[in-house]
Tab-separated table of C-alpha atoms in Angstrom:
chain	number	residue	atom	x	y	z
A	287	UNK	CA	3.118	-5.082	31.586
A	288	UNK	CA	4.705	-3.314	34.522
A	289	UNK	CA	8.284	-4.519	34.652
A	290	UNK	CA	9.582	-1.779	36.864
A	291	UNK	CA	8.625	-3.294	40.193
A	292	UNK	CA	12.267	-4.087	40.820
A	293	UNK	CA	13.950	-3.985	44.166
A	294	UNK	CA	15.928	-0.901	43.263
A	295	UNK	CA	14.380	2.163	41.716
A	296	UNK	CA	17.713	3.061	40.156
A	297	UNK	CA	17.562	-0.031	37.931
A	298	UNK	CA	13.951	0.272	36.892
A	299	UNK	CA	13.166	2.002	33.603
A	300	UNK	CA	10.117	4.228	33.385
A	301	UNK	CA	7.144	2.085	32.514
A	302	UNK	CA	3.891	2.997	30.954
A	303	UNK	CA	2.214	0.455	33.212
A	304	UNK	CA	-0.934	1.479	31.581
A	305	UNK	CA	-4.381	0.946	30.319
A	306	UNK	CA	-5.065	1.524	26.632
A	307	UNK	CA	-8.453	0.879	25.028
A	308	UNK	CA	-9.688	1.178	21.441
A	309	UNK	CA	-12.823	0.203	19.557
A	310	UNK	CA	-14.484	0.627	16.182
A	311	UNK	CA	-17.969	2.074	15.935
A	312	UNK	CA	-20.335	2.851	13.105
A	313	UNK	CA	-18.312	5.404	11.151
A	314	UNK	CA	-14.917	5.442	12.863
A	315	UNK	CA	-12.881	4.578	15.913
A	316	UNK	CA	-12.657	5.709	19.558
A	317	UNK	CA	-9.521	5.144	21.596
A	318	UNK	CA	-8.046	6.294	24.880
A	319	UNK	CA	-5.400	5.840	27.551
A	320	UNK	CA	-4.735	6.667	31.200
A	321	UNK	CA	-1.985	9.092	32.149
A	322	UNK	CA	0.238	7.393	34.707
A	323	UNK	CA	3.984	6.827	34.188
A	324	UNK	CA	5.623	5.103	37.121
A	325	UNK	CA	9.105	4.066	38.223
A	326	UNK	CA	8.415	1.480	40.860
A	327	UNK	CA	6.080	3.163	43.317
A	328	UNK	CA	7.001	6.675	42.260
A	329	UNK	CA	4.575	8.272	39.857
A	330	UNK	CA	6.858	10.181	37.525
A	331	UNK	CA	4.036	11.712	35.513
A	332	UNK	CA	0.316	11.617	36.367
A	333	UNK	CA	-0.929	13.222	33.168
A	334	UNK	CA	1.248	11.853	30.399
A	335	UNK	CA	0.145	11.445	26.817
A	336	UNK	CA	0.394	7.818	25.794
A	337	UNK	CA	-1.207	8.355	22.412
A	338	UNK	CA	1.173	9.353	19.624
A	339	UNK	CA	0.121	10.517	16.160
A	340	UNK	CA	1.715	8.533	13.334
A	341	UNK	CA	-0.034	10.493	10.588
A	342	UNK	CA	-3.054	12.797	10.311
A	343	UNK	CA	-5.456	9.864	10.628
A	344	UNK	CA	-3.413	7.164	12.374
A	345	UNK	CA	-2.461	6.965	16.057
A	346	UNK	CA	-0.396	4.713	18.284
A	347	UNK	CA	-1.519	3.815	21.825
A	348	UNK	CA	1.595	2.962	23.846
A	349	UNK	CA	2.104	0.580	26.750
A	350	UNK	CA	5.107	-1.306	28.102
A	351	UNK	CA	8.449	0.432	28.169
A	352	UNK	CA	8.047	4.192	27.748
A	353	UNK	CA	11.358	4.836	25.913
A	354	UNK	CA	10.926	1.786	23.630
A	355	UNK	CA	7.459	2.812	22.528
A	356	UNK	CA	8.516	6.420	21.989
A	357	UNK	CA	11.347	5.381	19.684
A	358	UNK	CA	9.067	2.978	17.809
A	359	UNK	CA	6.507	5.727	17.294
A	360	UNK	CA	9.189	8.163	16.044
A	361	UNK	CA	10.545	5.611	13.577
A	362	UNK	CA	7.170	4.583	12.214
A	363	UNK	CA	6.108	8.236	11.844
A	364	UNK	CA	9.212	8.779	9.736
A	365	UNK	CA	8.678	5.704	7.518
A	366	UNK	CA	4.999	6.513	7.035
A	367	UNK	CA	5.869	10.028	5.990
A	368	UNK	CA	8.350	8.695	3.442
A	369	UNK	CA	5.773	6.229	2.123
A	370	UNK	CA	3.110	8.881	1.662
A	371	UNK	CA	5.660	11.145	-0.075
A	372	UNK	CA	6.377	8.325	-2.536
A	373	UNK	CA	2.773	7.373	-3.159
A	374	UNK	CA	1.215	10.834	-2.969
A	375	UNK	CA	-1.597	9.406	-0.838
A	376	UNK	CA	-2.439	9.184	2.845
A	377	UNK	CA	-0.958	5.974	4.283
A	378	UNK	CA	-3.346	3.180	5.203
A	379	UNK	CA	-3.765	2.032	8.800
A	380	UNK	CA	-2.555	-1.447	7.841
A	381	UNK	CA	0.730	0.016	6.592
A	382	UNK	CA	1.330	1.709	9.945
A	383	UNK	CA	0.371	-1.406	11.889
A	384	UNK	CA	2.667	-3.595	9.795
A	385	UNK	CA	5.616	-1.228	10.285
A	386	UNK	CA	5.119	-1.281	14.072
A	387	UNK	CA	4.805	-5.048	13.991
A	388	UNK	CA	8.028	-5.511	11.972
A	389	UNK	CA	9.997	-3.405	14.449
A	390	UNK	CA	8.563	-5.447	17.324
A	391	UNK	CA	9.288	-8.742	15.593
A	392	UNK	CA	12.775	-8.003	14.302
A	393	UNK	CA	13.905	-6.628	17.651
A	394	UNK	CA	11.984	-8.920	19.933
A	395	UNK	CA	15.044	-9.615	22.098
A	396	UNK	CA	15.386	-5.970	23.037
A	397	UNK	CA	12.023	-4.238	22.916
A	398	UNK	CA	9.029	-4.323	25.229
A	399	UNK	CA	6.259	-2.510	23.430
A	400	UNK	CA	2.616	-3.550	23.584
A	401	UNK	CA	0.739	-1.173	21.354
A	402	UNK	CA	-2.499	-0.517	19.524
A	403	UNK	CA	-2.480	1.064	16.060
A	404	UNK	CA	-5.786	2.843	15.506
A	405	UNK	CA	-6.863	4.969	12.586
A	406	UNK	CA	-9.069	5.725	9.617
A	407	UNK	CA	-8.335	5.480	5.894
A	408	UNK	CA	-10.606	5.999	2.920
A	409	UNK	CA	-10.494	2.434	1.617
A	410	UNK	CA	-11.215	0.455	4.792
A	411	UNK	CA	-12.681	3.037	7.175
A	412	UNK	CA	-11.956	2.876	10.894
A	413	UNK	CA	-9.650	0.070	12.018
A	414	UNK	CA	-8.075	-1.190	15.244
A	415	UNK	CA	-4.933	-3.336	15.186
A	416	UNK	CA	-3.380	-5.010	18.241
A	417	UNK	CA	0.434	-5.115	18.040
A	418	UNK	CA	1.587	-6.807	21.253
A	419	UNK	CA	5.133	-7.716	22.339
A	420	UNK	CA	7.149	-10.022	20.079
A	421	UNK	CA	5.497	-9.054	16.845
A	422	UNK	CA	1.973	-10.330	16.412
A	423	UNK	CA	-0.398	-8.318	14.243
A	424	UNK	CA	-4.123	-8.765	14.823
A	425	UNK	CA	-6.937	-6.765	13.262
A	426	UNK	CA	-9.775	-6.527	15.757
A	427	UNK	CA	-13.116	-4.839	16.360
A	428	UNK	CA	-11.846	-3.679	19.742
A	429	UNK	CA	-8.570	-4.073	21.612
A	430	UNK	CA	-7.101	-3.340	25.028
A	431	UNK	CA	-3.570	-3.600	26.377
A	432	UNK	CA	-1.356	-2.536	29.254
A	433	UNK	CA	-1.220	-3.717	32.856
A	434	UNK	CA	-4.668	-2.316	33.652
A	435	UNK	CA	-6.307	-4.187	30.788
A	436	UNK	CA	-6.290	-7.424	32.783
A	437	UNK	CA	-9.025	-6.036	35.045
A	438	UNK	CA	-11.463	-5.051	32.331
A	439	UNK	CA	-11.681	-8.011	29.948
A	440	UNK	CA	-15.002	-8.971	31.492
A	441	UNK	CA	-16.410	-5.469	31.126
A	442	UNK	CA	-15.196	-5.131	27.547
A	443	UNK	CA	-16.454	-8.563	26.495
A	444	UNK	CA	-19.889	-8.058	27.941
A	445	UNK	CA	-20.472	-4.412	27.069
A	446	UNK	CA	-19.034	-4.141	23.538
A	447	UNK	CA	-21.555	-4.127	20.693
A	448	UNK	CA	-20.931	-3.888	16.974
A	449	UNK	CA	-21.979	-0.693	15.185
A	450	UNK	CA	-22.345	1.402	18.334
A	451	UNK	CA	-23.078	5.087	17.967
A	452	UNK	CA	-20.289	7.533	18.597
A	453	UNK	CA	-21.658	8.377	22.047
A	454	UNK	CA	-21.980	4.717	23.032
A	455	UNK	CA	-18.436	3.979	21.871
A	456	UNK	CA	-16.993	6.953	23.753
A	457	UNK	CA	-18.822	5.858	26.882
A	458	UNK	CA	-17.535	2.285	26.501
A	459	UNK	CA	-13.930	3.480	26.224
A	460	UNK	CA	-14.249	5.924	29.112
A	461	UNK	CA	-15.879	3.386	31.452
A	462	UNK	CA	-13.336	0.705	30.588
A	463	UNK	CA	-10.458	3.047	31.307
A	464	UNK	CA	-11.995	4.279	34.549
A	465	UNK	CA	-12.595	0.737	35.830
A	466	UNK	CA	-9.027	-0.274	35.063
A	467	UNK	CA	-7.625	2.868	36.663
A	468	UNK	CA	-9.582	2.040	39.816
A	469	UNK	CA	-8.065	-1.408	40.266
A	470	UNK	CA	-4.598	-1.203	38.678
A	471	UNK	CA	-2.069	0.753	40.717
A	472	UNK	CA	0.065	1.285	37.623
A	473	UNK	CA	-2.808	3.052	35.854
A	474	UNK	CA	-4.487	6.245	36.890
A	475	UNK	CA	-4.357	10.000	36.792
A	476	UNK	CA	-6.109	11.474	33.770
A	477	UNK	CA	-7.843	10.093	30.700
A	478	UNK	CA	-7.084	11.121	27.142
A	479	UNK	CA	-9.630	9.993	24.581
A	480	UNK	CA	-9.783	10.480	20.806
A	481	UNK	CA	-12.638	10.016	18.381
A	482	UNK	CA	-11.603	9.630	14.741
A	483	UNK	CA	-13.694	9.409	11.579
A	484	UNK	CA	-13.464	10.538	7.983
A	485	UNK	CA	-13.966	14.167	8.978
A	486	UNK	CA	-11.086	14.343	11.406
A	487	UNK	CA	-10.008	13.743	14.979
A	488	UNK	CA	-11.609	15.028	18.164
A	489	UNK	CA	-9.630	14.998	21.397
A	490	UNK	CA	-11.228	14.785	24.849
A	491	UNK	CA	-9.158	15.382	27.954
A	492	UNK	CA	-10.642	14.219	31.260
A	493	UNK	CA	-8.846	15.588	34.314
A	494	UNK	CA	-8.391	13.330	37.325
A	495	UNK	CA	-11.337	14.554	39.323
A	496	UNK	CA	-13.759	13.998	36.452
A	497	UNK	CA	-12.814	10.369	35.808
A	498	UNK	CA	-15.880	8.220	36.600
A	499	UNK	CA	-15.774	6.735	40.075
A	500	UNK	CA	-17.496	3.565	41.230
A	501	UNK	CA	-19.268	2.255	44.311
A	502	UNK	CA	-17.255	2.311	47.467
A	503	UNK	CA	-14.588	4.668	46.238
A	504	UNK	CA	-13.529	7.593	48.334
A	505	UNK	CA	-14.751	10.808	46.755
A	506	UNK	CA	-12.046	12.811	44.985
A	507	UNK	CA	-10.979	15.647	47.264
A	508	UNK	CA	-12.211	18.839	45.684
A	509	UNK	CA	-10.095	21.719	46.821
A	510	UNK	CA	-11.617	24.022	44.260
A	511	UNK	CA	-15.391	23.597	44.492
A	512	UNK	CA	-16.222	26.757	42.536
A	513	UNK	CA	-13.704	26.026	39.842
A	514	UNK	CA	-12.156	29.467	40.292
A	515	UNK	CA	-8.575	28.313	40.787
A	516	UNK	CA	-8.684	26.060	37.737
A	517	UNK	CA	-10.269	28.754	35.600
A	518	UNK	CA	-7.645	31.318	36.624
A	519	UNK	CA	-4.845	28.900	35.828
A	520	UNK	CA	-6.399	28.111	32.449
A	521	UNK	CA	-6.642	31.775	31.589
A	522	UNK	CA	-3.007	32.286	32.558
A	523	UNK	CA	-1.747	29.268	30.644
A	524	UNK	CA	-3.991	29.942	27.680
A	525	UNK	CA	-5.897	26.715	27.567
A	526	UNK	CA	-5.481	23.196	28.861
A	527	UNK	CA	-4.371	22.824	32.439
A	528	UNK	CA	-3.562	19.665	34.309
A	529	UNK	CA	-6.353	19.174	36.873
B	617	UNK	CA	20.838	4.190	-40.369
B	618	UNK	CA	24.615	4.253	-39.856
B	619	UNK	CA	26.221	7.560	-39.126
B	620	UNK	CA	23.185	9.041	-37.381
B	621	UNK	CA	24.875	9.823	-34.132
B	622	UNK	CA	28.491	9.493	-35.184
B	623	UNK	CA	30.795	10.277	-32.328
B	624	UNK	CA	28.064	11.106	-29.830
B	625	UNK	CA	26.528	7.672	-29.596
B	626	UNK	CA	29.288	5.648	-28.005
B	627	UNK	CA	28.125	5.884	-24.402
B	628	UNK	CA	25.051	6.720	-22.387
B	629	UNK	CA	27.001	9.520	-20.694
B	630	UNK	CA	27.384	11.601	-23.842
B	631	UNK	CA	24.876	14.124	-25.132
B	632	UNK	CA	24.669	14.977	-28.799
B	633	UNK	CA	24.761	18.683	-29.754
B	634	UNK	CA	20.978	18.636	-30.211
B	635	UNK	CA	20.383	17.291	-26.730
B	636	UNK	CA	19.829	13.583	-27.416
B	637	UNK	CA	21.306	10.590	-25.677
B	638	UNK	CA	21.739	8.262	-28.643
B	639	UNK	CA	22.234	5.108	-26.612
B	640	UNK	CA	18.760	5.583	-25.192
B	641	UNK	CA	17.363	6.172	-28.675
B	642	UNK	CA	19.043	3.015	-29.955
B	643	UNK	CA	17.569	1.058	-27.057
B	644	UNK	CA	14.191	2.412	-28.099
B	645	UNK	CA	14.920	1.094	-31.614
B	646	UNK	CA	15.308	-2.405	-30.173
B	647	UNK	CA	11.736	-2.136	-28.909
B	648	UNK	CA	10.426	-0.603	-32.132
B	649	UNK	CA	11.770	-3.520	-34.162
B	650	UNK	CA	10.304	-6.251	-31.979
B	651	UNK	CA	6.962	-7.977	-32.424
B	652	UNK	CA	3.864	-6.062	-31.386
B	653	UNK	CA	2.605	-5.885	-27.799
B	654	UNK	CA	-0.516	-3.995	-26.805
B	655	UNK	CA	-2.505	-3.177	-23.692
B	656	UNK	CA	-6.119	-2.035	-23.256
B	657	UNK	CA	-7.642	-0.583	-20.096
B	658	UNK	CA	-11.398	-1.226	-19.974
B	659	UNK	CA	-14.094	-0.352	-17.520
B	660	UNK	CA	-13.629	-3.502	-15.440
B	661	UNK	CA	-9.939	-4.310	-15.907
B	662	UNK	CA	-6.929	-4.482	-18.250
B	663	UNK	CA	-5.985	-6.770	-21.154
B	664	UNK	CA	-2.420	-7.435	-22.369
B	665	UNK	CA	-1.730	-9.115	-25.700
B	666	UNK	CA	1.553	-10.115	-27.396
B	667	UNK	CA	2.292	-11.246	-30.914
B	668	UNK	CA	5.071	-13.831	-30.777
B	669	UNK	CA	6.852	-14.808	-33.971
B	670	UNK	CA	7.616	-18.504	-33.965
B	671	UNK	CA	11.326	-18.575	-34.671
B	672	UNK	CA	11.656	-22.336	-35.118
B	673	UNK	CA	9.426	-25.364	-35.622
B	674	UNK	CA	11.424	-27.068	-32.894
B	675	UNK	CA	10.144	-24.707	-30.198
B	676	UNK	CA	7.500	-26.089	-27.845
B	677	UNK	CA	4.256	-24.130	-28.069
B	678	UNK	CA	4.086	-21.491	-25.375
B	679	UNK	CA	7.825	-21.012	-24.974
B	680	UNK	CA	9.476	-17.609	-25.281
B	681	UNK	CA	7.250	-16.162	-22.547
B	682	UNK	CA	6.438	-12.496	-22.913
B	683	UNK	CA	3.900	-12.063	-20.124
B	684	UNK	CA	4.918	-12.380	-16.486
B	685	UNK	CA	3.060	-12.340	-13.175
B	686	UNK	CA	4.520	-9.794	-10.797
B	687	UNK	CA	2.040	-10.218	-7.963
B	688	UNK	CA	-1.544	-11.398	-7.798
B	689	UNK	CA	-2.801	-7.960	-8.773
B	690	UNK	CA	-0.080	-7.051	-11.318
B	691	UNK	CA	0.974	-8.577	-14.622
B	692	UNK	CA	3.426	-7.320	-17.256
B	693	UNK	CA	4.055	-7.876	-20.939
B	694	UNK	CA	7.508	-7.074	-22.344
B	695	UNK	CA	8.518	-5.969	-25.820
B	696	UNK	CA	12.040	-5.635	-27.226
B	697	UNK	CA	14.965	-7.774	-26.142
B	698	UNK	CA	13.381	-10.676	-24.261
B	699	UNK	CA	16.161	-11.213	-21.689
B	700	UNK	CA	16.224	-7.476	-20.925
B	701	UNK	CA	12.480	-7.555	-20.439
B	702	UNK	CA	12.864	-10.503	-18.087
B	703	UNK	CA	15.342	-8.540	-15.923
B	704	UNK	CA	13.001	-5.571	-15.657
B	705	UNK	CA	10.078	-7.862	-14.797
B	706	UNK	CA	12.197	-9.511	-12.100
B	707	UNK	CA	12.941	-6.134	-10.587
B	708	UNK	CA	9.224	-5.353	-10.556
B	709	UNK	CA	8.641	-8.670	-8.772
B	710	UNK	CA	11.294	-7.764	-6.204
B	711	UNK	CA	9.792	-4.347	-5.562
B	712	UNK	CA	6.289	-5.753	-5.180
B	713	UNK	CA	7.441	-8.481	-2.792
B	714	UNK	CA	9.450	-6.168	-0.571
B	715	UNK	CA	6.643	-3.610	-0.454
B	716	UNK	CA	4.268	-6.334	0.704
B	717	UNK	CA	6.706	-7.433	3.383
B	718	UNK	CA	7.271	-3.939	4.759
B	719	UNK	CA	3.817	-2.380	4.442
B	720	UNK	CA	1.615	-5.453	4.704
B	721	UNK	CA	-0.477	-4.709	1.629
B	722	UNK	CA	-0.178	-5.068	-2.167
B	723	UNK	CA	1.912	-2.402	-3.881
B	724	UNK	CA	-0.180	0.311	-5.573
B	725	UNK	CA	0.261	0.435	-9.373
B	726	UNK	CA	1.527	3.993	-9.533
B	727	UNK	CA	4.167	3.308	-6.864
B	728	UNK	CA	5.390	0.156	-8.632
B	729	UNK	CA	5.615	1.760	-12.055
B	730	UNK	CA	7.597	4.693	-10.650
B	731	UNK	CA	10.000	2.357	-8.884
B	732	UNK	CA	10.555	0.337	-12.066
B	733	UNK	CA	10.886	3.564	-14.025
B	734	UNK	CA	13.601	4.811	-11.650
B	735	UNK	CA	15.398	1.490	-11.971
B	736	UNK	CA	15.320	1.486	-15.776
B	737	UNK	CA	16.354	5.139	-15.862
B	738	UNK	CA	19.446	4.359	-13.805
B	739	UNK	CA	20.801	2.353	-16.729
B	740	UNK	CA	20.782	5.526	-18.812
B	741	UNK	CA	23.110	7.337	-16.404
B	742	UNK	CA	26.316	5.335	-16.306
B	743	UNK	CA	29.053	4.701	-18.810
B	744	UNK	CA	29.554	1.119	-17.682
B	745	UNK	CA	25.943	0.050	-18.267
B	746	UNK	CA	23.758	-0.054	-21.326
B	747	UNK	CA	20.077	0.913	-21.262
B	748	UNK	CA	17.526	-1.902	-21.175
B	749	UNK	CA	16.279	-2.614	-24.672
B	750	UNK	CA	12.721	-3.339	-23.611
B	751	UNK	CA	9.434	-1.651	-22.829
B	752	UNK	CA	7.236	-3.096	-20.113
B	753	UNK	CA	3.454	-2.776	-20.273
B	754	UNK	CA	2.062	-3.197	-16.785
B	755	UNK	CA	-1.538	-4.186	-16.028
B	756	UNK	CA	-2.579	-3.563	-12.449
B	757	UNK	CA	-5.813	-3.717	-10.476
B	758	UNK	CA	-5.361	-2.201	-7.017
B	759	UNK	CA	-7.623	-0.445	-4.549
B	760	UNK	CA	-7.648	2.588	-6.849
B	761	UNK	CA	-9.070	0.482	-9.686
B	762	UNK	CA	-7.600	-0.923	-12.928
B	763	UNK	CA	-4.703	0.847	-14.658
B	764	UNK	CA	-2.283	0.325	-17.565
B	765	UNK	CA	1.271	1.685	-17.404
B	766	UNK	CA	4.195	1.570	-19.818
B	767	UNK	CA	7.857	1.895	-18.814
B	768	UNK	CA	10.165	2.504	-21.771
B	769	UNK	CA	13.978	2.234	-22.106
B	770	UNK	CA	14.492	5.843	-21.067
B	771	UNK	CA	12.814	5.134	-17.728
B	772	UNK	CA	9.752	7.261	-18.286
B	773	UNK	CA	6.587	5.639	-17.007
B	774	UNK	CA	3.216	6.813	-18.252
B	775	UNK	CA	-0.356	5.724	-17.666
B	776	UNK	CA	-2.516	4.824	-20.668
B	777	UNK	CA	-6.055	3.967	-21.664
B	778	UNK	CA	-4.560	1.878	-24.432
B	779	UNK	CA	-1.206	1.623	-26.122
B	780	UNK	CA	0.945	-0.536	-28.375
B	781	UNK	CA	4.690	-0.991	-28.870
B	782	UNK	CA	6.800	-2.839	-31.428
B	783	UNK	CA	6.712	-3.184	-35.194
B	784	UNK	CA	2.979	-2.757	-35.672
B	785	UNK	CA	2.474	-0.036	-33.077
B	786	UNK	CA	1.391	2.726	-35.437
B	787	UNK	CA	-1.314	0.640	-37.099
B	788	UNK	CA	-2.328	-0.868	-33.732
B	789	UNK	CA	-2.624	2.520	-32.043
B	790	UNK	CA	-4.805	3.733	-34.902
B	791	UNK	CA	-7.130	0.784	-34.292
B	792	UNK	CA	-7.076	1.295	-30.532
B	793	UNK	CA	-8.092	4.925	-30.879
B	794	UNK	CA	-11.280	3.790	-32.620
B	795	UNK	CA	-12.344	1.729	-29.610
B	796	UNK	CA	-14.568	3.022	-26.812
B	797	UNK	CA	-12.544	1.404	-24.053
B	798	UNK	CA	-14.332	2.984	-21.119
B	799	UNK	CA	-17.563	1.249	-22.170
B	800	UNK	CA	-16.005	-2.116	-22.928
B	801	UNK	CA	-15.605	-5.111	-20.679
B	802	UNK	CA	-12.363	-7.090	-20.684
B	803	UNK	CA	-14.118	-10.020	-22.304
B	804	UNK	CA	-14.990	-7.790	-25.282
B	805	UNK	CA	-11.531	-6.206	-25.257
B	806	UNK	CA	-9.815	-9.597	-25.608
B	807	UNK	CA	-11.669	-10.095	-28.902
B	808	UNK	CA	-10.625	-6.618	-30.067
B	809	UNK	CA	-7.009	-7.077	-29.007
B	810	UNK	CA	-6.635	-10.333	-30.911
B	811	UNK	CA	-8.348	-8.795	-33.937
B	812	UNK	CA	-5.889	-5.896	-33.921
B	813	UNK	CA	-2.841	-8.152	-33.571
B	814	UNK	CA	-3.959	-10.252	-36.513
B	815	UNK	CA	-4.653	-7.155	-38.571
B	816	UNK	CA	-1.277	-5.477	-37.985
B	817	UNK	CA	0.762	-8.651	-38.347
B	818	UNK	CA	3.312	-8.444	-41.174
B	819	UNK	CA	2.121	-10.715	-43.942
B	820	UNK	CA	5.454	-12.302	-44.682
B	821	UNK	CA	4.216	-15.808	-44.029
B	822	UNK	CA	5.916	-16.253	-40.675
B	823	UNK	CA	3.847	-18.227	-38.241
B	824	UNK	CA	2.970	-16.450	-35.057
B	825	UNK	CA	1.470	-17.270	-31.656
B	826	UNK	CA	-0.494	-15.073	-29.337
B	827	UNK	CA	-0.028	-14.640	-25.608
B	828	UNK	CA	-2.992	-12.853	-24.034
B	829	UNK	CA	-3.667	-12.117	-20.365
B	830	UNK	CA	-6.222	-10.151	-18.407
B	831	UNK	CA	-6.958	-8.826	-14.928
B	832	UNK	CA	-10.536	-7.819	-14.214
B	833	UNK	CA	-13.588	-8.271	-12.027
B	834	UNK	CA	-14.259	-11.556	-13.799
B	835	UNK	CA	-10.894	-12.964	-12.686
B	836	UNK	CA	-11.464	-11.654	-9.169
B	837	UNK	CA	-8.871	-8.930	-9.775
B	838	UNK	CA	-6.095	-11.480	-10.286
B	839	UNK	CA	-3.763	-11.467	-13.294
B	840	UNK	CA	-4.217	-14.592	-15.425
B	841	UNK	CA	-3.920	-15.996	-18.920
B	842	UNK	CA	-7.244	-15.699	-20.740
B	843	UNK	CA	-9.110	-19.030	-20.864
B	844	UNK	CA	-8.315	-21.204	-23.887
B	845	UNK	CA	-11.905	-21.119	-25.236
B	846	UNK	CA	-12.027	-17.328	-25.159
B	847	UNK	CA	-8.687	-17.106	-26.958
B	848	UNK	CA	-9.810	-19.654	-29.560
B	849	UNK	CA	-13.034	-17.739	-30.157
B	850	UNK	CA	-11.087	-14.491	-30.471
B	851	UNK	CA	-8.755	-16.034	-33.075
B	852	UNK	CA	-11.748	-17.366	-35.011
B	853	UNK	CA	-13.368	-13.926	-35.082
B	854	UNK	CA	-10.088	-12.243	-35.976
B	855	UNK	CA	-9.436	-14.539	-38.919
B	856	UNK	CA	-13.038	-14.107	-40.114
B	857	UNK	CA	-12.691	-10.326	-39.930
B	858	UNK	CA	-9.490	-10.480	-42.002
B	859	UNK	CA	-11.183	-12.598	-44.641
B	860	UNK	CA	-14.097	-10.176	-44.797
B	861	UNK	CA	-11.795	-7.245	-45.374
B	862	UNK	CA	-9.826	-9.295	-47.923
B	863	UNK	CA	-13.056	-9.950	-49.821
B	864	UNK	CA	-13.799	-6.223	-49.787
B	865	UNK	CA	-10.469	-5.432	-51.474
């Protein structure tokens, strides 16, 4: 998915060379993404948010071209809002997925957006749709995409189970992301993970030094063992701080 | 009848002094003078039934269609000017198809009826167009359950448990009010609908046909004509009921 490994950095567009992961579990969906945005070898942002809300209960996980996927998410958010104003109801996840797919398909010559549409609606519960480049739409029990996804198909295939508990599903998503971030140079930084069910959405932010590490990796340098610096910064900024 | 709206009834863009748009009222008259159409919403679906006067012996049975399929989960019956009704049904078909293409799922009933209502209403706004002289009864079974809607020539769209339009509407509505629709299945409602149509039919000797459709759990939530045996049985019971009441007289 990372098309920005061109010879010249000036020509390369920012890429969300990325890992995005989503799965259904008993009662809802869990989904997450890494945080790295790169232009060639330069990491433009190490803590970006690749998950865009399309409505209160529907989200878009973005990979591929960063500007393309941002515009797609803005457009679909607008159309979904119009649709729910007309119908007086919350939009269904399938509606959002189909809108994303139509934009991908009708503009396939120009756009590079490989996305997952994940959400919850009252008629069909939690759903995961893969909407890759060129305009396919596939409803799935779990889905992954982005450059880092190539390294974790084996993990996902072997470890996914139907009707997992919320904790099991969150662990599956977190492990999958961490493994991909270890091996894919275009993925890394921080993890953002969401859990969504009928009662609402819960956001988990995992700073870089708390991403699971695996055998043989160098330990993350901890320049703030007591946590004092981070705590002071959080107090100053009033909340979330980039680790 | 003549002279009712003299001077104020020449175009849809003129109000009368008492706040009426006479062109719309006249369009409503076209529906009121047509043969009866009724709809019943039951606990498991919706039934639509039309009385069709046979205008000529040369007509093949089943021609002069009054009931149209809009999508798998939506069917409509039209009363009033038949070609006008056909145009409105076509628009409904268009709306349903484009919704499916854009949003990937079948159009909800309340969205479709509002879109058709807006369309019909538009023809009440411009001098160069005349209002549609037809009312559309819409039977839909979507993820919110079964529903019956009616869109009239003014463009207003309302949701009903049961309703009737056309010549025999007053008598039909009286009969419908006696029914306990929320406890009835569509199979039972077909018998009632046919009974009502036979009862309110003008006894001037003109032959008439029935066109009856349903959409319910039994049809897997798809809009279809009722099976021939059920219709035949309903006609038998209806005629027997008429004879009974004749004997009572």
